CSV table of C-alpha atoms in Angstrom, one decimal:
chain,number,residue,atom,x,y,z
A,1,MET,CA,-39.0,-47.8,-37.8
A,2,THR,CA,-37.7,-50.1,-40.5
A,3,THR,CA,-38.6,-47.4,-43.1
A,4,ALA,CA,-36.7,-44.8,-41.4
A,5,GLN,CA,-33.7,-47.0,-40.7
A,6,ALA,CA,-33.4,-48.0,-44.3
A,7,ALA,CA,-34.6,-44.8,-45.9
A,8,THR,CA,-31.4,-42.9,-46.7
A,9,ASP,CA,-28.0,-43.4,-48.3
A,10,ARG,CA,-27.1,-39.8,-47.6
A,11,THR,CA,-27.1,-37.4,-44.8
A,12,PRO,CA,-28.4,-33.9,-45.7
A,13,ALA,CA,-26.8,-30.9,-44.1
A,14,ASP,CA,-30.1,-30.0,-42.3
A,15,PRO,CA,-31.3,-32.4,-39.8
A,16,ALA,CA,-34.6,-30.9,-39.5
A,17,ALA,CA,-35.2,-31.4,-43.2
A,18,GLU,CA,-33.9,-35.0,-43.1
A,19,ARG,CA,-36.3,-35.6,-40.2
A,20,ILE,CA,-39.1,-34.3,-42.2
A,21,ARG,CA,-38.0,-36.4,-45.3
A,22,ARG,CA,-37.9,-39.6,-43.3
A,23,TRP,CA,-41.4,-39.0,-41.8
A,24,ARG,CA,-42.4,-38.4,-45.4
A,25,LEU,CA,-41.4,-41.9,-46.4
A,26,VAL,CA,-42.8,-43.4,-43.3
A,27,LEU,CA,-46.3,-41.8,-43.6
A,28,GLY,CA,-46.7,-42.1,-47.7
A,29,GLY,CA,-49.5,-40.6,-49.6
A,30,GLU,CA,-49.8,-37.4,-51.3
A,31,ALA,CA,-51.6,-35.4,-48.5
A,32,ASP,CA,-49.2,-36.5,-45.7
A,33,GLY,CA,-48.9,-33.0,-44.1
A,34,THR,CA,-45.3,-32.8,-44.1
A,35,GLY,CA,-45.0,-30.5,-47.4
A,36,CYS,CA,-42.0,-32.6,-48.6
A,37,ALA,CA,-42.0,-33.6,-52.1
A,38,LEU,CA,-40.1,-36.9,-53.2
A,39,THR,CA,-38.1,-37.1,-56.4
A,40,GLY,CA,-35.5,-39.4,-57.8
A,41,ARG,CA,-34.3,-42.2,-55.6
A,42,ASP,CA,-36.6,-41.2,-52.6
A,43,ALA,CA,-39.6,-41.4,-55.0
A,44,ALA,CA,-38.5,-44.8,-56.1
A,45,MET,CA,-38.0,-46.0,-52.5
A,46,ASP,CA,-41.6,-44.5,-51.7
A,47,GLY,CA,-43.0,-46.6,-54.6
A,48,ALA,CA,-41.4,-49.8,-53.4
A,49,LEU,CA,-42.7,-49.3,-50.0
A,50,ALA,CA,-46.1,-48.3,-51.2
A,51,ALA,CA,-46.5,-51.2,-53.4
A,52,LEU,CA,-46.3,-53.5,-50.4
A,53,TYR,CA,-47.7,-51.6,-47.6
A,54,ARG,CA,-50.1,-49.1,-48.8
A,55,GLY,CA,-51.4,-50.8,-51.7
A,56,THR,CA,-51.4,-47.8,-54.0
A,57,GLY,CA,-51.7,-49.8,-57.3
A,58,ALA,CA,-48.4,-48.3,-58.6
A,59,GLU,CA,-45.9,-50.7,-60.2
A,60,PRO,CA,-42.7,-50.2,-58.4
A,61,GLY,CA,-40.1,-48.4,-60.1
A,62,PRO,CA,-38.1,-45.1,-60.2
A,63,GLY,CA,-40.1,-42.0,-60.5
A,64,ARG,CA,-43.5,-43.8,-61.2
A,65,PRO,CA,-46.5,-41.7,-60.0
A,66,ARG,CA,-48.9,-43.2,-57.7
A,67,SER,CA,-52.6,-43.2,-58.1
A,68,GLY,CA,-53.7,-42.9,-54.6
A,69,THR,CA,-56.2,-45.7,-54.9
A,70,ARG,CA,-56.1,-48.7,-52.5
A,71,THR,CA,-55.6,-51.7,-54.8
A,72,ALA,CA,-53.1,-54.5,-54.8
A,73,GLY,CA,-49.5,-52.9,-55.4
A,74,LEU,CA,-47.8,-56.1,-56.8
A,75,GLY,CA,-50.6,-57.9,-58.4
A,76,GLY,CA,-49.9,-61.3,-59.9
A,77,SER,CA,-47.4,-60.6,-62.4
A,78,ALA,CA,-44.1,-62.3,-62.1
A,79,PRO,CA,-42.1,-59.7,-64.1
A,80,GLN,CA,-43.6,-56.9,-62.1
A,81,VAL,CA,-42.7,-58.6,-58.9
A,82,ALA,CA,-39.0,-59.4,-60.1
A,83,ARG,CA,-38.6,-55.8,-61.0
A,84,TRP,CA,-39.9,-54.8,-57.4
A,85,LEU,CA,-37.4,-57.3,-55.8
A,86,GLY,CA,-34.6,-55.7,-57.8
A,87,ASP,CA,-35.8,-52.3,-56.7
A,88,ILE,CA,-35.7,-53.3,-52.8
A,89,ARG,CA,-32.3,-54.9,-53.1
A,90,ALA,CA,-30.9,-51.6,-54.6
A,91,TYR,CA,-32.7,-49.2,-52.0
A,92,PHE,CA,-32.6,-51.1,-48.7
A,93,PRO,CA,-29.9,-53.2,-46.7
A,94,THR,CA,-30.3,-56.8,-46.6
A,95,THR,CA,-32.0,-57.3,-43.4
A,96,VAL,CA,-34.8,-54.9,-44.4
A,97,VAL,CA,-35.0,-56.8,-47.8
A,98,GLN,CA,-35.5,-60.0,-46.0
A,99,LEU,CA,-38.3,-58.6,-43.8
A,100,MET,CA,-40.1,-57.0,-46.9
A,101,GLN,CA,-39.9,-60.3,-48.9
A,102,GLN,CA,-41.5,-62.0,-45.8
A,103,ASP,CA,-44.2,-59.4,-45.6
A,104,ALA,CA,-44.7,-59.8,-49.2
A,105,ILE,CA,-45.4,-63.5,-49.2
A,106,THR,CA,-47.7,-63.3,-46.1
A,107,ARG,CA,-49.5,-60.1,-47.0
A,108,LEU,CA,-49.9,-60.5,-50.8
A,109,GLY,CA,-49.9,-64.2,-51.4
A,110,LEU,CA,-46.7,-64.2,-53.5
A,111,ASP,CA,-45.6,-67.7,-52.5
A,112,ARG,CA,-47.0,-69.3,-55.8
A,113,LEU,CA,-44.6,-67.0,-57.7
A,114,LEU,CA,-41.7,-68.5,-56.0
A,115,LEU,CA,-42.4,-71.5,-58.3
A,116,GLU,CA,-40.7,-69.6,-61.1
A,117,PRO,CA,-37.0,-70.0,-61.4
A,118,GLU,CA,-36.3,-66.3,-62.4
A,119,MET,CA,-38.2,-65.2,-59.6
A,120,LEU,CA,-36.6,-67.3,-57.0
A,121,ALA,CA,-33.0,-66.3,-58.3
A,122,ALA,CA,-34.2,-62.6,-57.5
A,123,VAL,CA,-34.9,-63.0,-53.9
A,124,GLU,CA,-32.5,-62.6,-50.8
A,125,PRO,CA,-32.3,-66.0,-49.2
A,126,ASP,CA,-33.2,-66.2,-45.3
A,127,VAL,CA,-34.7,-68.7,-43.1
A,128,HIS,CA,-38.2,-67.7,-43.5
A,129,LEU,CA,-37.9,-68.0,-47.4
A,130,VAL,CA,-36.4,-71.6,-46.8
A,131,GLY,CA,-39.5,-72.5,-44.9
A,132,THR,CA,-41.6,-71.1,-47.5
A,133,LEU,CA,-39.8,-73.1,-50.2
A,134,LEU,CA,-40.1,-76.4,-48.2
A,135,SER,CA,-43.8,-76.0,-47.8
A,136,LEU,CA,-43.9,-75.7,-51.7
A,137,LYS,CA,-41.5,-78.3,-52.4
A,138,HIS,CA,-44.0,-80.9,-53.9
A,139,ALA,CA,-45.3,-78.0,-56.4
A,140,LEU,CA,-42.0,-76.9,-57.4
A,141,PRO,CA,-41.5,-77.5,-61.3
A,142,GLU,CA,-38.5,-79.5,-62.6
A,143,SER,CA,-36.9,-76.2,-63.7
A,144,THR,CA,-37.0,-74.7,-60.2
A,145,ARG,CA,-35.8,-77.4,-58.1
A,146,GLU,CA,-32.1,-76.8,-58.4
A,147,THR,CA,-32.6,-73.1,-57.9
A,148,ALA,CA,-34.4,-73.8,-54.8
A,149,ARG,CA,-31.7,-76.3,-53.5
A,150,ALA,CA,-29.3,-73.7,-54.1
A,151,VAL,CA,-31.3,-71.2,-52.1
A,152,VAL,CA,-31.7,-73.4,-49.3
A,153,GLY,CA,-28.0,-74.3,-49.4
A,154,LYS,CA,-26.9,-70.8,-49.3
A,155,VAL,CA,-29.0,-70.3,-46.2
A,156,VAL,CA,-27.6,-73.5,-44.6
A,157,ALA,CA,-24.1,-72.6,-45.2
A,158,GLU,CA,-24.5,-69.2,-43.6
A,159,LEU,CA,-25.9,-70.6,-40.5
A,160,GLU,CA,-23.2,-73.4,-40.2
A,161,ARG,CA,-20.7,-70.6,-40.5
A,162,ARG,CA,-22.3,-68.7,-37.7
A,163,LEU,CA,-23.0,-71.5,-35.5
A,164,ALA,CA,-20.8,-74.6,-36.0
A,165,ASP,CA,-17.5,-73.7,-34.4
A,166,ARG,CA,-19.0,-72.2,-31.2
A,167,THR,CA,-21.1,-75.4,-30.8
A,168,ARG,CA,-18.2,-77.7,-31.3
A,169,SER,CA,-16.2,-75.7,-28.8
A,170,THR,CA,-18.9,-75.4,-26.2
A,171,LEU,CA,-20.2,-78.9,-26.3
A,172,GLY,CA,-16.5,-80.2,-26.6
A,173,GLY,CA,-15.5,-78.5,-23.3
A,174,ALA,CA,-18.7,-79.8,-21.6
A,175,LEU,CA,-17.9,-83.3,-22.6
A,176,ASP,CA,-14.5,-83.2,-21.1
A,177,ARG,CA,-15.9,-81.8,-17.9
A,178,SER,CA,-18.7,-84.2,-17.7
A,179,ALA,CA,-16.6,-87.3,-17.8
A,180,LYS,CA,-14.9,-88.5,-14.9
A,181,VAL,CA,-11.4,-89.9,-14.5
A,182,ASN,CA,-10.4,-91.8,-11.2
A,183,ARG,CA,-6.6,-91.6,-11.7
A,184,PRO,CA,-6.1,-88.0,-13.5
A,185,ARG,CA,-2.9,-86.3,-14.0
A,186,HIS,CA,-2.3,-83.4,-11.9
A,187,SER,CA,-3.2,-80.9,-14.7
A,188,ASP,CA,-6.6,-82.8,-15.3
A,189,ILE,CA,-7.8,-83.0,-11.8
A,190,ASP,CA,-11.2,-81.5,-11.1
A,191,TRP,CA,-10.7,-80.1,-7.8
A,192,GLY,CA,-14.4,-79.2,-7.1
A,193,ARG,CA,-15.4,-82.8,-7.5
A,194,THR,CA,-12.4,-84.0,-5.6
A,195,ILE,CA,-13.3,-82.1,-2.6
A,196,ARG,CA,-16.8,-83.0,-2.7
A,197,ALA,CA,-16.0,-86.7,-3.0
A,198,ASN,CA,-13.7,-86.7,-0.1
A,199,LEU,CA,-15.4,-84.5,2.5
A,200,LYS,CA,-15.9,-87.4,4.7
A,201,ASN,CA,-11.9,-87.5,5.0
A,202,TYR,CA,-12.0,-83.9,6.6
A,203,LEU,CA,-9.4,-83.6,9.4
A,204,PRO,CA,-10.5,-80.7,11.5
A,205,GLU,CA,-7.3,-80.4,13.6
A,206,HIS,CA,-5.3,-80.0,10.4
A,207,ARG,CA,-8.1,-78.3,8.6
A,208,THR,CA,-7.6,-80.2,5.5
A,209,ILE,CA,-9.0,-83.0,3.6
A,210,VAL,CA,-7.2,-86.4,2.7
A,211,PRO,CA,-8.0,-87.1,-0.9
A,212,GLU,CA,-8.4,-90.8,-1.1
A,213,ARG,CA,-10.0,-90.6,-4.5
A,214,LEU,CA,-9.2,-88.0,-7.2
A,215,VAL,CA,-11.7,-87.1,-9.8
A,216,GLY,CA,-10.5,-85.5,-13.0
A,217,TYR,CA,-11.6,-84.4,-16.3
A,218,ALA,CA,-11.4,-86.9,-19.3
A,219,ARG,CA,-9.8,-86.1,-22.3
A,220,ALA,CA,-12.1,-85.7,-25.4
A,221,GLN,CA,-11.3,-88.9,-27.2
A,222,ARG,CA,-11.7,-90.8,-23.8
A,223,ALA,CA,-14.8,-89.2,-22.9
A,224,VAL,CA,-18.0,-91.4,-22.4
A,225,LYS,CA,-20.2,-90.6,-25.4
A,226,LYS,CA,-23.6,-89.0,-25.0
A,227,ASP,CA,-26.4,-89.8,-26.9
A,228,VAL,CA,-28.8,-86.9,-28.1
A,229,ILE,CA,-32.1,-87.1,-29.9
A,230,LEU,CA,-33.4,-84.1,-31.5
A,231,CYS,CA,-37.3,-84.6,-32.0
A,232,ILE,CA,-38.7,-81.9,-34.2
A,233,ASP,CA,-42.2,-80.8,-34.7
A,234,GLN,CA,-42.5,-80.4,-38.5
A,235,SER,CA,-46.1,-78.6,-38.4
A,236,GLY,CA,-45.9,-75.3,-40.5
A,237,SER,CA,-45.6,-72.9,-37.6
A,238,MET,CA,-42.2,-74.6,-36.7
A,239,ALA,CA,-40.4,-73.9,-40.0
A,240,ALA,CA,-37.8,-71.7,-38.7
A,241,SER,CA,-37.0,-74.1,-35.9
A,242,VAL,CA,-36.9,-76.9,-38.3
A,243,VAL,CA,-34.2,-75.0,-40.4
A,244,HIS,CA,-32.0,-74.3,-37.3
A,245,SER,CA,-32.5,-77.8,-35.9
A,246,ALA,CA,-31.4,-79.6,-39.2
A,247,VAL,CA,-28.1,-77.4,-39.1
A,248,PHE,CA,-27.5,-78.1,-35.3
A,249,GLY,CA,-28.2,-81.9,-36.0
A,250,ALA,CA,-25.5,-81.9,-38.7
A,251,VAL,CA,-23.0,-80.1,-36.3
A,252,LEU,CA,-23.8,-82.4,-33.4
A,253,ALA,CA,-23.4,-85.6,-35.8
A,254,SER,CA,-19.9,-84.3,-36.8
A,255,MET,CA,-18.8,-84.6,-33.1
A,256,HIS,CA,-17.2,-88.1,-32.4
A,257,SER,CA,-18.2,-87.8,-28.7
A,258,LEU,CA,-21.9,-87.6,-29.4
A,259,ASP,CA,-24.2,-90.1,-31.0
A,260,THR,CA,-26.9,-87.7,-32.5
A,261,ARG,CA,-30.2,-89.1,-33.7
A,262,LEU,CA,-32.6,-86.5,-35.6
A,263,VAL,CA,-36.6,-87.3,-35.9
A,264,VAL,CA,-39.2,-85.3,-37.4
A,265,PHE,CA,-42.8,-85.7,-36.9
A,266,ASP,CA,-46.3,-84.5,-37.5
A,267,THR,CA,-48.9,-87.2,-37.3
A,268,SER,CA,-46.3,-89.7,-38.4
A,269,VAL,CA,-42.7,-90.1,-37.5
A,270,VAL,CA,-39.6,-90.1,-39.7
A,271,ASP,CA,-36.0,-90.8,-38.6
A,272,LEU,CA,-33.7,-88.7,-40.8
A,273,THR,CA,-30.5,-89.8,-38.9
A,274,GLU,CA,-28.8,-91.1,-41.9
A,275,GLN,CA,-29.2,-88.0,-43.8
A,276,LEU,CA,-27.4,-86.0,-41.1
A,277,THR,CA,-24.1,-85.4,-43.1
A,278,ASP,CA,-26.2,-83.0,-45.3
A,279,PRO,CA,-28.6,-80.6,-43.6
A,280,VAL,CA,-30.0,-79.6,-46.9
A,281,ASP,CA,-31.0,-83.3,-47.6
A,282,VAL,CA,-32.6,-83.3,-44.0
A,283,LEU,CA,-34.8,-80.1,-45.0
A,284,PHE,CA,-35.9,-81.4,-48.3
A,285,ALA,CA,-37.0,-84.7,-46.7
A,286,THR,CA,-39.4,-82.9,-44.1
A,287,GLN,CA,-42.9,-82.4,-44.7
A,288,LEU,CA,-43.9,-79.0,-43.4
A,289,GLY,CA,-47.4,-78.4,-42.6
A,290,GLY,CA,-49.3,-81.6,-41.3
A,291,GLY,CA,-51.0,-82.3,-37.9
A,292,THR,CA,-49.1,-83.0,-34.5
A,293,ASP,CA,-48.9,-86.3,-32.7
A,294,ILE,CA,-46.1,-85.6,-29.9
A,295,ASN,CA,-46.9,-88.8,-28.0
A,296,ARG,CA,-46.2,-91.0,-31.2
A,297,ALA,CA,-42.9,-89.3,-31.8
A,298,LEU,CA,-41.9,-89.5,-28.1
A,299,ALA,CA,-42.7,-93.2,-28.2
A,300,TYR,CA,-40.3,-93.8,-31.2
A,301,CYS,CA,-37.6,-91.9,-29.4
A,302,GLN,CA,-38.1,-93.7,-26.2
A,303,SER,CA,-37.6,-97.0,-28.1
A,304,ARG,CA,-34.3,-95.7,-29.2
A,305,ILE,CA,-32.8,-95.0,-25.8
A,306,SER,CA,-30.3,-97.7,-24.7
A,307,ARG,CA,-28.4,-95.6,-22.3
A,308,PRO,CA,-30.8,-93.4,-20.2
A,309,SER,CA,-28.4,-91.8,-17.9
A,310,GLU,CA,-26.2,-90.6,-20.9
A,311,THR,CA,-29.0,-89.5,-23.1
A,312,ILE,CA,-30.3,-86.0,-23.9
A,313,VAL,CA,-33.6,-85.9,-25.7
A,314,VAL,CA,-34.6,-82.3,-27.1
A,315,LEU,CA,-38.2,-82.0,-28.1
A,316,ILE,CA,-38.7,-78.8,-30.4
A,317,SER,CA,-42.4,-78.0,-30.5
A,318,ASP,CA,-45.1,-75.6,-29.7
A,319,LEU,CA,-46.6,-78.5,-27.9
A,320,TYR,CA,-50.1,-78.1,-29.7
A,321,GLU,CA,-50.7,-81.9,-29.3
A,322,GLY,CA,-53.2,-83.9,-31.4
A,323,GLY,CA,-52.3,-87.2,-29.9
A,324,ILE,CA,-53.0,-88.6,-26.6
A,325,ARG,CA,-51.9,-85.9,-24.0
A,326,ASP,CA,-51.8,-87.9,-20.8
A,327,GLU,CA,-49.9,-90.6,-22.5
A,328,MET,CA,-47.3,-88.0,-23.9
A,329,LEU,CA,-46.8,-86.7,-20.2
A,330,LYS,CA,-46.3,-90.2,-18.9
A,331,ARG,CA,-43.5,-90.9,-21.4
A,332,VAL,CA,-41.7,-87.8,-20.5
A,333,ALA,CA,-42.2,-88.7,-16.8
A,334,ALA,CA,-40.8,-92.2,-17.5
A,335,MET,CA,-37.9,-91.1,-19.5
A,336,LYS,CA,-36.8,-88.5,-16.6
A,337,ALA,CA,-37.3,-91.1,-14.0
A,338,SER,CA,-34.8,-93.4,-15.8
A,339,GLY,CA,-32.3,-90.7,-15.9
A,340,VAL,CA,-32.8,-89.0,-19.3
A,341,GLN,CA,-32.1,-85.4,-19.6
A,342,PHE,CA,-35.3,-83.9,-21.4
A,343,ILE,CA,-35.4,-80.5,-22.7
A,344,ALA,CA,-38.5,-78.9,-24.2
A,345,LEU,CA,-38.0,-76.0,-26.5
A,346,LEU,CA,-41.0,-74.1,-27.8
A,347,ALA,CA,-39.1,-72.7,-30.6
A,348,LEU,CA,-35.4,-72.7,-31.9
A,349,SER,CA,-35.3,-69.5,-33.8
A,350,ASP,CA,-34.3,-65.8,-33.7
A,351,GLU,CA,-38.0,-64.7,-33.4
A,352,GLY,CA,-39.7,-63.6,-30.0
A,353,ALA,CA,-41.9,-65.6,-27.8
A,354,PRO,CA,-43.9,-68.2,-30.0
A,355,ALA,CA,-47.5,-69.1,-29.6
A,356,TYR,CA,-47.6,-72.4,-27.7
A,357,ASP,CA,-49.9,-74.6,-25.6
A,358,HIS,CA,-49.5,-73.0,-22.2
A,359,ALA,CA,-51.4,-76.0,-20.3
A,360,HIS,CA,-49.0,-78.6,-21.8
A,361,ALA,CA,-45.8,-76.3,-21.0
A,362,ALA,CA,-47.1,-76.0,-17.4
A,363,ALA,CA,-47.5,-79.9,-17.3
A,364,LEU,CA,-44.2,-80.4,-18.4
A,365,ALA,CA,-42.7,-77.9,-16.0
A,366,ALA,CA,-44.5,-79.9,-13.2
A,367,LEU,CA,-42.6,-82.9,-14.2
A,368,GLY,CA,-39.2,-81.0,-14.0
A,369,ALA,CA,-39.1,-80.3,-17.7
A,370,PRO,CA,-39.6,-76.6,-18.3
A,371,ALA,CA,-40.6,-75.6,-21.7
A,372,PHE,CA,-39.0,-72.4,-23.1
A,373,ALA,CA,-38.0,-70.7,-26.3
A,374,CYS,CA,-34.4,-70.8,-27.4
A,375,THR,CA,-32.4,-68.6,-29.8
A,376,PRO,CA,-29.7,-70.4,-32.1
A,377,ASP,CA,-26.9,-68.5,-30.2
A,378,ALA,CA,-28.2,-69.8,-26.9
A,379,PHE,CA,-28.7,-73.4,-27.8
A,380,PRO,CA,-24.9,-74.5,-27.3
A,381,ASP,CA,-25.1,-73.4,-23.8
A,382,ILE,CA,-28.3,-75.1,-22.9
A,383,MET,CA,-26.8,-78.4,-24.4
A,384,ALA,CA,-23.7,-77.9,-22.6
A,385,ALA,CA,-25.7,-77.5,-19.3
A,386,ALA,CA,-27.5,-80.8,-20.2
A,387,ILE,CA,-24.3,-82.6,-20.9
A,388,GLU,CA,-23.1,-81.7,-17.6
A,389,LYS,CA,-26.2,-82.0,-15.8
A,390,ARG,CA,-26.4,-78.6,-14.5
A,391,PRO,CA,-29.6,-76.3,-14.2
A,392,LEU,CA,-30.6,-75.2,-17.6
A,393,PRO,CA,-29.8,-71.5,-18.4
A,394,VAL,CA,-33.2,-70.7,-19.3
A,395,PRO,CA,-33.3,-67.1,-21.2
A,396,ALA,CA,-34.5,-64.4,-19.1
A,397,ASP,CA,-37.5,-63.5,-21.4
A,398,ASN,CA,-39.2,-67.0,-21.0
């Protein structure tokens, strides 16, 4: 349990007493049956938890008694919430703080309070907070915009630090392996492809193959470029995927062997390719929340394909189509028939299986384009497989 994991910064000598103490924090309330009284830091932690999850009416703070009535624990007071945010940062590790912030926004409707700069400065930045800020961007007062941009920039920088090097390394190797060279140096010979290309020259009596044609790896600077189109659903449910997609789009755009285009859509389509040098600019150019017209978005992407056999289209969407379903499927079929590598990701985030349109996912699978959720850590391997035209390593939990 989250509470039990975060509940202590000390280890009592008596394991049984510690176990009761943790249950006391989990259960809350005065008549919890544990017989364990909370004091000092434990009481403050319990108050912070109660304000969010048990609605006691107590303002979070060290040692404050709880009334036991089920009223809103945080109310609408910005100073009160700011103190609560400070408390949970003092009592819990960062991962738990982020979870509690997310719960406070969804359970208690605190998103409007994020319009105040001092409140925004108090929160722990994470992907979900960025999604909330982007959905509020048109309501942000001038005094809050720079703080909001700094929060988004911090999250983006952390994601780039975590994902960029591995993505470039994985995709760079895939690009080298995918490009064929007909007169390779000995160290660059791709023996697997060379053998397959010369099987007709097998000499049974000598049990050998005469390699009339050598196939080798191209060096990165000589590799034929691949065209990548990221087509991103910016409906409200896709907020975390939009954040990760913007980061990956910037990373892919930084690779000279790839020509990367980033397109976002709801019922309209916006090409943000020119802003890919700065993923923060990309995110503030999105419009989270509208409807969904996948068919229109794919029509735009299809119009930008000039080398089908060297193009990878990545549709990131929960597939809840508000446009013309049959036309959408026809476009996917046409792209695949022309040689395009088509990938449908139901989500690009660290969360579990998303809600999605099962009928549309099944229809895409029937066209040879299986739809599945993908974590950011798995995305480079999936893209590498697409570059090399190998079967996609679909995660086991899909």
